Amino acid sequence: MTTNARLTPLAAALPSTVPFTGPEELERRRGAPFAARLGANENGFGPSPRALVAMTGAGSQIWKYGDPASHDLRSALAAHWSCELENIVVGPGIDGLLGDLVRLTVGPGDVIVTSAGAYPTFNYHVAGFGGRIEALPYRDDAEDLPALIARAAEVDAKLIYFANPDNPMGSYMPGAEIAEALKAMPDGTLLVLDEAYGELAPEDAALPLPVEDPRVIRMRTFSKAYGMAGARVGYALGAAELIRAFDKVRNHFGMNRAAQIGALAALQDQDWLGHVLEQVSAARAEIARIGSANGLIALPSATNFVTLDCGGDGDRARALVAALAEEGIFVRMPFVAPQDRCIRISCGPAAELAALEEALPRALARLG
Amino acid sequence: MTTNARLTPLAAALPSTVPFTGPEELERRRGAPFAARLGANENGFGPSPRALVAMTGAGSQIWKYGDPASHDLRSALAAHWSCELENIVVGPGIDGLLGDLVRLTVGPGDVIVTSAGAYPTFNYHVAGFGGRIEALPYRDDAEDLPALIARAAEVDAKLIYFANPDNPMGSYMPGAEIAEALKAMPDGTLLVLDEAYGELAPEDAALPLPVEDPRVIRMRTFSKAYGMAGARVGYALGAAELIRAFDKVRNHFGMNRAAQIGALAALQDQDWLGHVLEQVSAARAEIARIGSANGLIALPSATNFVTLDCGGDGDRARALVAALAEEGIFVRMPFVAPQDRCIRISCGPAAELAALEEALPRALARLG
């Protein structure tokens, strides 16, 4: 025995896993930094300069714990979303909020429904609390919400996970169609609507339902369009009763104070957000052009990444991801067939895309 | 029904609570900021200027997620503690790490042993996972480790919580005595040694046991002596097998990237730490002097706060905390008798202690 700790049966059965290997770890293994970091759907165009100024200014008060209520940020978000403070909980990224939500709702044997190849971190949390995962296939490279809802009714699911826009395929479903599909929602099933890429999507992706809709909890983040992945600020929007339940389990003093202040400044700089959306749009086109020049077909993207169909099977795409890494380009790819015929490239500044353009033919040549 | 979410029976039974009300919330209620923030054992002397520079510099990379392995920080900590990387897990403050540890080990009905009036957030986590709390009284204003261990053996406790130095009383137990007490430790009980105030304690508080000791997990933080409470960086030291188990449940991408970088810089500036310890020492003496001038007796402190015996019961101390708040001074106090005869004042810069000195006689006069 090397520890007196007696794990719970559930914990003992869990693997010591990491849902994703970080690019720093890949760099340590290869012994060199990447020339382009285009794999984690980070936003290399960066945050609002006002957010940076605000975070720097927050240094003088970093000796203070953050406000556990995230009051100022939630107030601004309530104004932004035309809802009440009570409809918003702020947490350390969507990952943390998903963990709290799963903990609140999923016990051993409870079922959730998701899509095969959708967000692994959600599955990590479900497994972590002993839940059972029902995974349905993608349909035409999109998560199939009506099918997810129908399955939820069959298996009495507690939660449905649905990302709009979708990661890793970049597709999206118009909000009006989501609202229509929700008419078939079972009473005891909650839709976890992961809108991490929401700001990057076409306008008709917006869900035309009030924040208080009892059937839905929406997850949003400052990690993607707002360019602050390293700050760790996400939030959930939902019915007050459900949002209040997070206070049962969350790490109340877990928010970085500078991040709270930076996120508030970022939210207040919608001009910068518009500027980033233009840059992302241009980068999407550039990635599609680079792919096309190399025989890889870009799927339509409602996000800050482009999924490129490599025209083969998962082995070919995996080999290409590995070859690109050897060429100094960090990208990722879908985990599950048939989506794993693709690779996924995040939008980034021109220099990183130029490095991609240079490396891609060499990487493809390595495949033979 | 206002939400489709069906909580687990455990979650449904939990209160939507906050272990501590933050000073910002108290300020919102009183409609004015505090003149002195001396209640949360924050460190108003602030972090190393090098840490501030490092965090500012990290702004240009805040678009990147933090390294989920916290590799650079853990490497520096491993050197600092003369242990291996595998003996260290970094998390968002001790609160977050305690939550993960409790989740790993405590299931419904499992017992932990702590002291009545010790850290409420630990109890919050235990209740949150359905554990049962056995609380023993303090002895001479200190947590009574031999009694905790004896009780753990009786009730087959999974965990013992023990803070050294203690919060809220400021006392400490020499490390040699802890090592001696551990000889009676049951095989299946893990000591959670909360050393949040460890850097502030006398040298003989240090535990003379290897980090890999199977009976102990130590919790450390950059929130107190390092003056970075708002950054949210804590870490646990323990046997590799136990540390590895955190990977089963932790929020891998939960760390703020600037905070990781700032904590590394803070660790590397031990001169600043020495400088802070001198200031804390002077502030402790000053708080004791102010207390004494007003008939309040300072208990010995091994921390960055001073606990003042108000010479009455809990009602008197609670009234004094409220009266100080009305005078613009934020302090806290122990929750449980007989410790609640005291108030607890954090060390802070001269201006804040001057505000305390001015307010205290007025606050006492309010008590009549």
XYZ file of C-alpha atoms in Angstrom:
736
model
C 0.000 0.000 0.000
C 1.360 3.393 -0.997
C -1.518 5.472 0.322
C -3.951 5.300 3.198
C -6.609 6.781 0.943
C -9.507 4.439 0.350
C -11.182 5.505 -2.857
C -14.920 5.128 -3.290
C -15.852 2.155 -5.501
C -16.838 4.612 -8.219
C -13.539 6.496 -8.037
C -11.514 3.299 -7.885
C -13.081 2.162 -11.143
C -12.305 5.396 -13.005
C -9.192 5.701 -15.154
C -6.645 8.427 -14.376
C -7.209 10.052 -17.696
C -6.945 13.380 -19.456
C -9.808 14.120 -21.868
C -7.346 15.941 -24.119
C -3.582 16.008 -24.203
C -2.511 19.630 -24.076
C -0.232 21.094 -26.765
C 2.435 21.845 -24.148
C 2.665 18.139 -23.390
C 3.002 17.362 -27.106
C 5.732 19.993 -27.338
C 7.582 18.446 -24.416
C 7.381 15.025 -26.064
C 8.679 16.305 -29.395
C 11.260 18.483 -27.691
C 10.357 21.625 -29.620
C 7.582 24.206 -29.705
C 4.973 24.173 -32.441
C 5.240 26.784 -35.173
C 1.460 27.001 -35.286
C -0.973 26.262 -32.481
C -4.149 25.503 -34.402
C -5.525 22.473 -32.584
C -7.451 23.575 -29.503
C -9.864 26.043 -31.118
C -8.193 28.807 -29.201
C -8.467 32.247 -30.717
C -5.068 33.566 -31.704
C -6.555 36.939 -32.567
C -6.661 37.410 -28.840
C -8.882 39.271 -26.417
C -9.973 42.864 -26.473
C -7.092 45.201 -25.661
C -9.419 46.670 -23.041
C -9.636 43.259 -21.402
C -5.856 43.058 -21.300
C -5.642 46.507 -19.726
C -8.300 45.535 -17.199
C -6.489 42.317 -16.271
C -3.198 44.155 -15.888
C -4.938 46.704 -13.681
C -6.385 43.871 -11.623
C -2.865 42.840 -10.610
C -2.874 45.372 -7.801
C -5.845 43.573 -6.260
C -4.854 39.977 -7.006
C -4.202 39.579 -3.255
C -7.987 39.597 -2.843
C -10.166 36.578 -3.510
C -12.554 37.012 -6.399
C -16.136 37.886 -5.620
C -17.782 34.462 -5.165
C -21.004 35.866 -6.608
C -19.219 37.257 -9.725
C -21.763 40.028 -9.241
C -20.409 42.655 -11.610
C -19.854 40.205 -14.447
C -23.250 38.575 -13.940
C -24.923 41.986 -13.889
C -23.381 42.859 -17.233
C -24.305 39.453 -18.632
C -27.887 39.873 -17.393
C -28.110 43.151 -19.280
C -26.508 41.552 -22.338
C -29.001 38.672 -22.331
C -32.008 40.640 -21.068
C -32.455 38.294 -18.150
C -32.073 38.369 -14.386
C -28.957 37.838 -12.291
C -30.648 34.705 -10.967
C -30.538 33.153 -14.438
C -26.739 33.216 -14.631
C -23.976 31.281 -12.916
C -20.330 32.007 -13.690
C -17.756 29.238 -13.456
C -14.202 28.292 -14.459
C -15.001 27.598 -18.092
C -17.752 25.451 -19.556
C -15.813 22.349 -18.497
C -16.216 23.252 -14.839
C -19.875 24.142 -15.231
C -20.579 20.883 -17.071
C -18.953 19.037 -14.184
C -21.169 20.771 -11.648
C -24.296 20.186 -13.721
C -23.545 16.490 -14.142
C -22.818 16.178 -10.438
C -26.176 17.777 -9.638
C -28.189 15.541 -11.913
C -26.403 12.296 -12.743
C -25.979 9.501 -10.229
C -24.879 5.912 -10.729
C -26.898 4.323 -13.512
C -28.560 7.519 -14.699
C -28.557 7.912 -18.451
C -27.523 10.807 -20.627
C -27.792 11.026 -24.394
C -25.162 12.528 -26.633
C -23.669 12.045 -30.085
C -20.834 9.622 -30.857
C -17.830 11.876 -31.246
C -19.255 14.922 -29.471
C -17.501 16.632 -26.540
C -15.402 14.078 -24.609
C -15.159 16.224 -21.480
C -18.910 15.973 -20.986
C -18.600 12.182 -21.169
C -15.677 12.342 -18.743
C -17.901 14.046 -16.186
C -20.787 11.628 -16.763
C -18.517 8.626 -16.296
C -17.023 10.362 -13.270
C -20.388 10.335 -11.524
C -21.321 6.836 -12.610
C -23.720 7.787 -15.380
C -24.399 5.764 -18.501
C -23.787 7.306 -21.909
C -26.092 6.640 -24.857
C -24.399 7.901 -27.998
C -26.198 8.312 -31.301
C -24.454 8.775 -34.622
C -24.021 12.131 -36.295
C -26.236 12.685 -39.301
C -24.742 14.496 -42.287
C -21.861 15.706 -40.087
C -24.250 17.281 -37.596
C -25.614 16.275 -34.211
C -29.141 14.989 -34.739
C -31.260 16.733 -32.125
C -34.638 15.183 -32.965
C -33.073 11.728 -32.721
C -31.370 12.632 -29.435
C -34.682 13.798 -28.000
C -36.496 10.683 -29.185
C -33.843 8.487 -27.614
C -33.972 10.473 -24.397
C -37.680 9.718 -24.142
C -37.010 6.009 -24.670
C -34.266 5.713 -22.056
C -35.571 8.303 -19.554
C -32.416 10.374 -19.946
C -31.599 13.028 -17.376
C -29.594 15.127 -19.826
C -29.087 15.555 -23.548
C -25.785 17.065 -24.633
C -26.033 19.103 -27.815
C -23.502 21.643 -29.041
C -24.636 24.405 -31.364
C -22.544 25.092 -33.349
C -21.077 21.632 -33.230
C -17.530 20.756 -32.344
C -15.682 19.016 -34.067
C -17.612 19.315 -37.339
C -18.386 23.050 -37.344
C -22.002 22.586 -38.423
C -24.933 24.351 -36.797
C -28.685 24.047 -36.438
C -30.916 27.103 -36.757
C -32.364 28.088 -33.382
C -35.906 27.914 -34.732
C -35.367 24.249 -35.555
C -34.056 23.614 -32.051
C -37.154 25.241 -30.598
C -39.318 23.095 -32.841
C -37.483 19.913 -31.848
C -37.880 20.793 -28.170
C -41.632 20.380 -28.463
C -40.998 16.647 -28.204
C -38.771 17.019 -25.129
C -39.679 14.672 -22.254
C -40.606 16.457 -19.015
C -37.704 15.081 -17.019
C -34.945 15.656 -19.544
C -32.786 18.777 -19.634
C -31.082 19.925 -22.826
C -27.491 20.959 -22.203
C -26.995 23.388 -25.059
C -23.272 23.993 -25.390
C -22.956 27.322 -27.184
C -19.205 27.684 -26.753
C -19.017 28.838 -30.381
C -22.285 30.778 -30.263
C -20.840 34.227 -30.964
C -19.142 32.849 -34.078
C -22.274 31.392 -35.647
C -24.723 32.922 -38.118
C -27.482 34.978 -36.506
C -30.138 32.348 -37.089
C -28.288 29.959 -34.792
C -29.631 31.935 -31.819
C -32.245 30.079 -29.801
C -35.550 32.008 -29.947
C -36.599 30.979 -26.452
C -36.419 32.831 -23.140
C -33.445 32.135 -20.900
C -35.852 30.783 -18.260
C -37.114 28.012 -20.532
C -37.278 25.031 -18.158
C -36.087 22.572 -20.795
C -32.716 24.105 -21.576
C -29.505 25.205 -19.905
C -27.120 27.126 -22.183
C -23.377 27.130 -21.707
C -21.318 30.085 -22.913
C -17.670 31.014 -22.615
C -15.072 33.742 -22.969
C -12.620 31.143 -24.301
C -13.538 31.217 -27.995
C -14.805 34.381 -29.721
C -13.608 36.512 -26.779
C -10.110 35.025 -27.001
C -9.605 34.339 -23.284
C -9.259 30.553 -23.020
C -6.439 30.908 -20.509
C -8.547 33.052 -18.200
C -11.158 30.341 -17.542
C -14.463 32.146 -17.550
C -17.641 30.458 -18.647
C -21.264 30.866 -17.662
C -24.545 29.043 -17.783
C -27.928 30.575 -18.559
C -31.096 28.887 -17.391
C -34.114 28.770 -15.132
C -33.460 30.429 -11.780
C -34.292 27.254 -9.846
C -31.700 25.302 -11.787
C -29.058 28.033 -11.658
C -29.543 28.321 -7.896
C -28.778 24.608 -7.572
C -25.183 25.235 -8.653
C -24.691 26.913 -5.270
C -25.129 23.449 -3.738
C -21.889 22.140 -5.181
C -19.774 24.760 -6.903
C -16.361 25.970 -5.763
C -17.623 29.359 -4.655
C -14.223 30.996 -4.349
C -12.850 29.326 -7.474
C -12.845 32.271 -9.877
C -9.677 34.159 -10.716
C -10.273 37.805 -9.838
C -8.400 39.238 -12.822
C -10.335 36.904 -15.117
C -13.656 38.158 -13.737
C -12.557 41.729 -14.386
C -11.134 40.918 -17.818
C -14.268 39.105 -18.940
C -16.388 42.085 -17.950
C -14.172 44.384 -20.025
C -14.262 41.949 -22.949
C -18.058 41.809 -22.852
C -18.193 45.602 -22.916
C -16.015 45.756 -26.032
C -18.381 44.388 -28.650
C -16.495 46.333 -31.318
C -13.484 44.100 -30.739
C -15.717 41.063 -30.955
C -16.926 42.282 -34.348
C -13.324 42.793 -35.411
C -12.456 39.241 -34.368
C -15.443 37.825 -36.226
C -14.142 39.470 -39.409
C -10.701 38.005 -38.864
C -12.141 34.575 -38.150
C -14.235 34.756 -41.296
C -11.173 35.587 -43.375
C -9.171 32.823 -41.692
C -11.909 30.286 -42.400
C -11.703 31.145 -46.070
C -7.915 30.946 -45.997
C -7.933 27.518 -44.339
C -10.458 26.307 -46.895
C -8.245 27.644 -49.685
C -5.135 25.969 -48.268
C -7.024 22.721 -47.844
C -8.474 22.840 -51.322
C -5.052 23.470 -52.851
C -3.985 20.225 -51.204
C -7.010 18.141 -52.047
C -8.748 18.505 -48.673
C -12.351 19.666 -48.746
C -13.525 22.206 -46.169
C -16.864 21.581 -44.508
C -19.025 24.663 -43.870
C -18.036 26.235 -40.540
C -20.126 28.210 -38.059
C -17.169 28.338 -35.654
C -13.559 29.495 -35.361
C -12.243 26.297 -36.880
C -12.512 24.538 -40.205
C -12.993 20.805 -40.515
C -11.265 19.435 -43.583
C -12.383 16.193 -45.159
C -9.194 14.273 -45.981
C -10.994 11.938 -48.353
C -9.943 8.760 -46.622
C -10.542 6.911 -43.400
C -9.590 7.655 -39.792
C -6.167 6.102 -40.199
C -5.314 8.521 -42.965
C -6.505 11.548 -40.974
C -4.645 10.363 -37.860
C -1.516 9.948 -39.921
C -1.938 13.462 -41.280
C -2.381 14.941 -37.787
C 0.804 13.147 -36.723
C 2.665 14.277 -39.837
C 1.573 17.871 -39.312
C 2.807 17.683 -35.726
C 6.174 16.521 -37.007
C 6.155 19.543 -39.268
C 5.471 21.775 -36.258
C 1.745 22.293 -36.776
C -0.615 21.427 -33.922
C -4.090 20.414 -35.109
C -6.647 17.919 -33.847
C -9.321 15.727 -35.402
C -12.648 14.047 -34.621
C -12.406 10.855 -32.577
C -15.192 8.780 -34.088
C -16.044 7.419 -37.549
C -17.200 8.619 -39.989
C -16.236 12.105 -38.716
C -12.665 10.902 -38.226
C -12.059 11.097 -41.959
C -11.449 14.790 -41.196
C -8.920 17.003 -39.454
C -9.865 20.157 -37.584
C -7.884 23.375 -37.921
C -8.456 26.413 -35.712
C -8.539 29.888 -37.189
C -5.426 31.882 -36.374
C -3.352 34.839 -37.473
C -1.785 34.987 -40.929
C 1.661 33.853 -39.795
C 0.288 30.630 -38.350
C -1.794 29.943 -41.441
C 1.276 30.607 -43.594
C 3.138 27.997 -41.542
C 0.235 25.629 -42.141
C 0.305 26.320 -45.861
C 3.991 25.543 -45.994
C 3.766 22.412 -43.876
C 0.643 20.780 -45.294
C 2.111 19.579 -48.629
C 5.141 18.181 -46.796
C 2.924 16.434 -44.272
C 0.786 14.934 -47.029
C 3.947 13.792 -48.801
C 4.956 11.944 -45.634
C 1.764 9.865 -45.924
C 2.957 8.547 -49.256
C -42.022 22.926 -12.490
C -39.510 25.594 -13.420
C -36.806 23.236 -14.656
C -36.665 19.889 -16.378
C -33.552 19.081 -14.352
C -34.062 16.132 -12.023
C -31.504 16.455 -9.264
C -29.997 13.374 -7.691
C -31.473 12.589 -4.257
C -28.186 13.706 -2.720
C -28.147 17.020 -4.606
C -31.822 17.652 -3.919
C -31.170 17.375 -0.181
C -28.272 19.866 -0.205
C -28.838 23.524 0.648
C -27.914 26.188 -1.919
C -25.372 27.681 0.383
C -22.192 29.716 0.394
C -19.582 28.560 2.935
C -18.526 32.179 3.405
C -20.183 35.422 2.392
C -17.647 37.419 0.421
C -16.700 40.964 1.457
C -18.008 42.316 -1.858
C -21.469 41.004 -0.968
C -21.230 42.645 2.462
C -20.200 45.882 0.766
C -23.164 45.695 -1.587
C -25.491 45.164 1.371
C -24.080 48.115 3.316
C -23.913 50.260 0.185
C -20.304 51.318 0.735
C -16.833 49.801 0.452
C -14.895 48.778 3.541
C -12.057 51.022 4.679
C -10.093 47.938 5.748
C -10.393 44.417 4.326
C -9.054 42.339 7.201
C -11.501 39.439 7.344
C -10.539 36.828 4.741
C -6.909 36.253 5.730
C -5.868 37.708 2.430
C -2.417 39.218 2.305
C -2.592 42.936 1.650
C 1.187 43.108 1.341
C 0.584 41.554 -2.037
C 2.499 39.224 -4.303
C 6.056 39.442 -5.500
C 6.480 42.275 -8.015
C 8.063 39.638 -10.228
C 4.825 37.662 -10.110
C 2.897 40.753 -11.155
C 5.278 41.341 -14.052
C 4.966 37.695 -15.071
C 1.179 37.806 -14.974
C 1.110 41.002 -17.023
C 3.442 39.394 -19.533
C 1.145 36.387 -19.665
C -1.613 38.596 -21.053
C -0.245 38.171 -24.554
C -0.838 34.421 -24.280
C -4.128 34.448 -22.372
C -5.812 33.258 -25.585
C -4.154 29.885 -24.905
C -5.524 27.386 -22.433
C -3.290 26.754 -19.473
C -1.109 23.666 -19.514
C -3.372 21.000 -17.957
C -0.308 19.347 -16.452
C 0.906 22.638 -14.865
C 4.271 21.149 -15.778
C 6.538 24.155 -15.248
C 4.997 25.080 -11.917
C 5.031 21.477 -10.712
C 8.665 21.116 -11.765
C 9.616 24.131 -9.685
C 7.565 22.872 -6.761
C 9.193 19.455 -7.013
C 12.596 21.116 -6.735
C 11.376 23.276 -3.869
C 10.075 20.262 -1.942
C 12.755 17.797 -3.061
C 10.170 15.419 -4.412
C 9.014 14.139 -7.791
C 6.567 15.700 -10.222
C 4.332 12.730 -9.531
C 3.929 13.813 -5.912
C 2.280 17.130 -6.820
C -1.081 18.111 -8.225
C -1.923 21.755 -8.892
C -5.506 22.969 -8.612
C -7.644 26.098 -8.329
C -6.862 26.765 -4.676
C -7.019 24.405 -1.731
C -10.816 24.612 -1.835
C -10.882 22.972 -5.253
C -8.350 20.334 -4.276
C -10.259 19.498 -1.104
C -13.371 19.048 -3.231
C -11.597 16.629 -5.544
C -10.084 14.701 -2.643
C -13.428 14.346 -0.897
C -15.046 13.253 -4.145
C -12.398 10.588 -4.587
C -12.727 9.156 -1.108
C -16.061 10.006 0.508
C -19.304 8.396 -0.561
C -22.712 8.407 1.120
C -22.364 7.401 4.760
C -18.569 7.537 4.840
C -17.191 9.269 7.900
C -14.610 12.012 8.220
C -13.274 13.470 11.443
C -12.576 17.144 11.972
C -12.706 19.741 14.743
C -15.819 21.710 15.656
C -15.200 25.133 14.167
C -12.459 24.115 11.739
C -12.622 24.879 8.008
C -16.290 25.011 6.872
C -15.460 24.534 3.193
C -14.103 21.061 3.911
C -17.385 20.212 5.620
C -19.258 21.682 2.652
C -17.507 19.246 0.356
C -18.086 16.285 2.682
C -21.788 17.051 2.945
C -21.849 17.556 -0.806
C -20.802 13.953 -1.360
C -23.046 12.524 1.354
C -20.361 11.998 3.977
C -20.891 12.144 7.715
C -18.923 14.622 9.803
C -17.621 13.730 13.249
C -16.455 16.925 14.931
C -14.372 16.950 18.095
C -13.853 20.018 20.279
C -10.760 22.157 20.136
C -8.440 21.764 23.088
C -6.748 24.878 24.434
C -7.658 26.751 21.229
C -5.916 24.151 19.081
C -7.088 21.213 16.991
C -6.420 18.056 18.991
C -4.700 15.691 16.577
C -4.241 12.706 18.905
C -7.947 12.833 19.759
C -8.871 13.137 16.068
C -6.779 10.086 15.256
C -8.247 8.085 18.124
C -11.759 8.942 16.993
C -10.907 8.080 13.387
C -9.919 4.607 14.552
C -13.220 4.234 16.417
C -15.451 5.328 13.542
C -13.361 3.957 10.640
C -12.936 7.437 9.196
C -11.788 7.855 5.607
C -10.246 11.270 6.246
C -9.079 13.434 9.112
C -9.009 17.162 8.480
C -6.300 18.977 10.401
C -4.968 22.456 9.658
C -1.466 23.366 10.759
C -1.291 26.204 11.584
C -4.899 26.311 12.583
C -7.517 28.647 11.209
C -9.350 30.400 12.930
C -7.314 30.281 16.140
C -3.799 30.812 14.758
C -2.250 28.075 16.870
C 0.142 25.453 15.510
C 1.487 22.034 16.376
C 5.183 21.252 15.951
C 5.746 18.882 13.051
C 7.594 16.420 15.273
C 4.478 16.067 17.406
C 2.359 15.455 14.304
C 4.765 12.732 13.216
C 4.549 11.182 16.676
C 0.744 11.303 16.689
C 0.649 9.670 13.254
C 2.104 6.486 14.734
C -1.423 5.742 15.965
C -2.958 6.395 12.541
C -5.344 3.665 11.324
C -4.323 2.036 8.056
C -7.368 3.194 6.117
C -7.421 6.789 7.268
C -5.747 9.634 5.395
C -4.672 12.816 7.165
C -5.613 15.913 5.182
C -3.002 18.328 6.436
C -4.099 21.811 5.436
C -0.941 23.903 5.444
C -2.468 27.009 3.872
C -0.568 29.084 6.423
C 2.534 26.899 6.406
C 4.982 29.505 5.102
C 3.909 31.858 7.898
C 4.547 29.421 10.738
C 7.638 28.894 12.873
C 10.185 26.512 11.392
C 9.348 23.703 13.766
C 5.837 23.514 12.303
C 7.298 21.727 9.284
C 6.363 18.060 9.069
C 9.545 15.934 9.275
C 8.189 13.205 7.014
C 8.755 12.529 3.324
C 6.185 13.840 0.894
C 5.427 10.232 -0.119
C 4.278 9.282 3.370
C 1.165 7.174 2.677
C -0.710 8.538 5.676
C -0.752 12.209 4.737
C -1.741 14.548 1.947
C -0.588 18.154 2.380
C -2.429 21.126 0.940
C -0.526 24.319 0.136
C -1.507 27.560 -1.542
C -0.291 30.763 -3.146
C -3.227 32.595 -1.556
C -1.726 33.431 1.818
C 1.989 34.116 2.295
C 2.437 34.516 -1.480
C -0.357 37.091 -1.610
C -2.193 35.705 -4.653
C -5.626 34.683 -3.332
C -7.323 36.095 -6.420
C -5.169 33.999 -8.754
C -6.454 30.659 -7.414
C -3.422 28.428 -7.271
C -3.088 25.679 -4.726
C -1.362 22.333 -4.734
C -1.360 19.034 -2.929
C 1.701 16.990 -1.981
C 1.390 13.284 -1.387
C 2.044 9.718 -2.416
C 2.220 9.344 -6.200
C -0.612 6.814 -6.261
C -2.925 9.225 -4.457
C -1.854 12.252 -6.484
C -2.432 10.302 -9.699
C -6.021 9.641 -8.583
C -6.818 13.342 -8.938
C -6.573 12.826 -12.694
C -9.715 10.707 -12.401
C -11.906 13.652 -11.488
C -10.196 17.017 -11.742
C -11.056 19.787 -14.183
C -7.912 19.313 -16.249
C -8.160 22.571 -18.171
C -9.332 24.537 -15.141
C -6.197 26.519 -14.348
C -5.806 30.149 -15.338
C -2.684 30.409 -17.486
C -1.523 33.740 -16.067
C -1.968 32.358 -12.565
C 0.236 29.354 -13.364
C 2.927 31.689 -14.649
C 2.540 34.114 -11.762
C 2.746 31.381 -9.141
C 5.967 30.108 -10.684
C 7.479 33.597 -10.508
C 6.273 34.015 -6.929
C 7.863 30.730 -5.900
C 11.132 31.841 -7.451
C 11.146 35.078 -5.450
C 11.816 33.774 -1.959
C 13.320 37.148 -1.043
C 9.919 38.734 -1.412
C 8.428 35.975 0.713
C 10.956 36.807 3.422
C 10.041 40.467 3.106
C 6.348 39.636 3.516
C 7.034 37.479 6.560
C 8.713 40.461 8.222
C 5.759 42.687 7.449
C 3.317 40.073 8.711
C 5.307 39.724 11.905
C 5.177 43.469 12.487
C 1.462 43.571 11.677
C 0.761 40.758 14.138
C 2.427 42.796 16.877
C 0.496 45.885 15.840
C -2.866 44.079 15.903
C -2.013 42.686 19.326
C -1.123 46.180 20.522
C -4.363 47.661 19.158
C -6.353 44.852 20.735
C -4.641 45.182 24.065
C -5.242 48.937 24.141
C -8.926 48.114 23.837
C -9.081 45.261 26.313
C -8.909 42.447 23.740
C -6.267 39.785 24.304
C -4.281 38.476 21.322
C -3.752 34.730 21.099
C -0.339 33.615 19.820
C -0.376 33.488 16.010
C 1.546 31.279 13.588
C -0.365 32.782 10.659
C -1.113 36.067 8.905
C -3.997 36.816 11.227
C -4.434 37.469 14.908
C -7.282 36.034 16.934
C -8.373 38.393 19.690
C -10.186 37.119 22.762
C -13.024 39.557 23.396
C -13.510 38.335 26.945
C -17.154 37.447 26.545
C -19.343 34.966 24.722
C -20.154 34.455 21.055
C -22.912 37.031 21.113
C -20.494 39.706 22.212
C -17.949 38.796 19.512
C -20.647 38.642 16.829
C -21.874 42.062 17.908
C -18.336 43.382 17.671
C -17.853 41.977 14.156
C -21.116 43.640 13.134
C -20.148 46.912 14.806
C -16.753 46.889 13.101
C -18.479 46.319 9.756
C -20.650 49.350 10.405
C -17.455 51.286 11.068
C -16.095 50.105 7.718
C -13.798 47.328 8.972
C -14.249 43.819 7.554
C -13.184 41.091 9.975
C -14.480 37.599 10.675
C -14.678 35.322 13.726
C -14.785 31.654 14.708
C -18.165 29.961 14.253
C -18.210 27.604 17.234
C -18.018 27.951 21.023
C -15.805 28.413 22.906
C -13.658 29.768 20.055
C -16.422 32.205 19.152
C -15.510 34.390 22.110
C -12.873 35.747 19.677
C -12.665 37.828 16.541
C -10.092 37.218 13.822
C -8.179 40.038 12.164
C -5.969 39.556 9.106
C -2.580 41.217 8.899
C -2.538 44.122 6.482
C -0.687 47.297 5.561
C -0.312 50.161 8.021
C -3.163 52.218 6.577
C -5.647 49.424 7.125
C -4.429 48.784 10.658
C -4.680 52.514 11.351
C -8.298 52.383 10.198
C -8.801 49.436 12.540
C -7.233 51.329 15.418
C -9.520 54.264 14.823
C -12.658 52.159 14.449
C -12.222 49.629 17.234
C -12.979 51.922 20.197
C -16.049 53.244 18.392
C -17.210 49.725 17.602
C -16.751 48.646 21.214
C -18.657 51.725 22.360
C -21.559 50.617 20.168
C -21.769 47.412 22.207
C -22.514 49.452 25.307
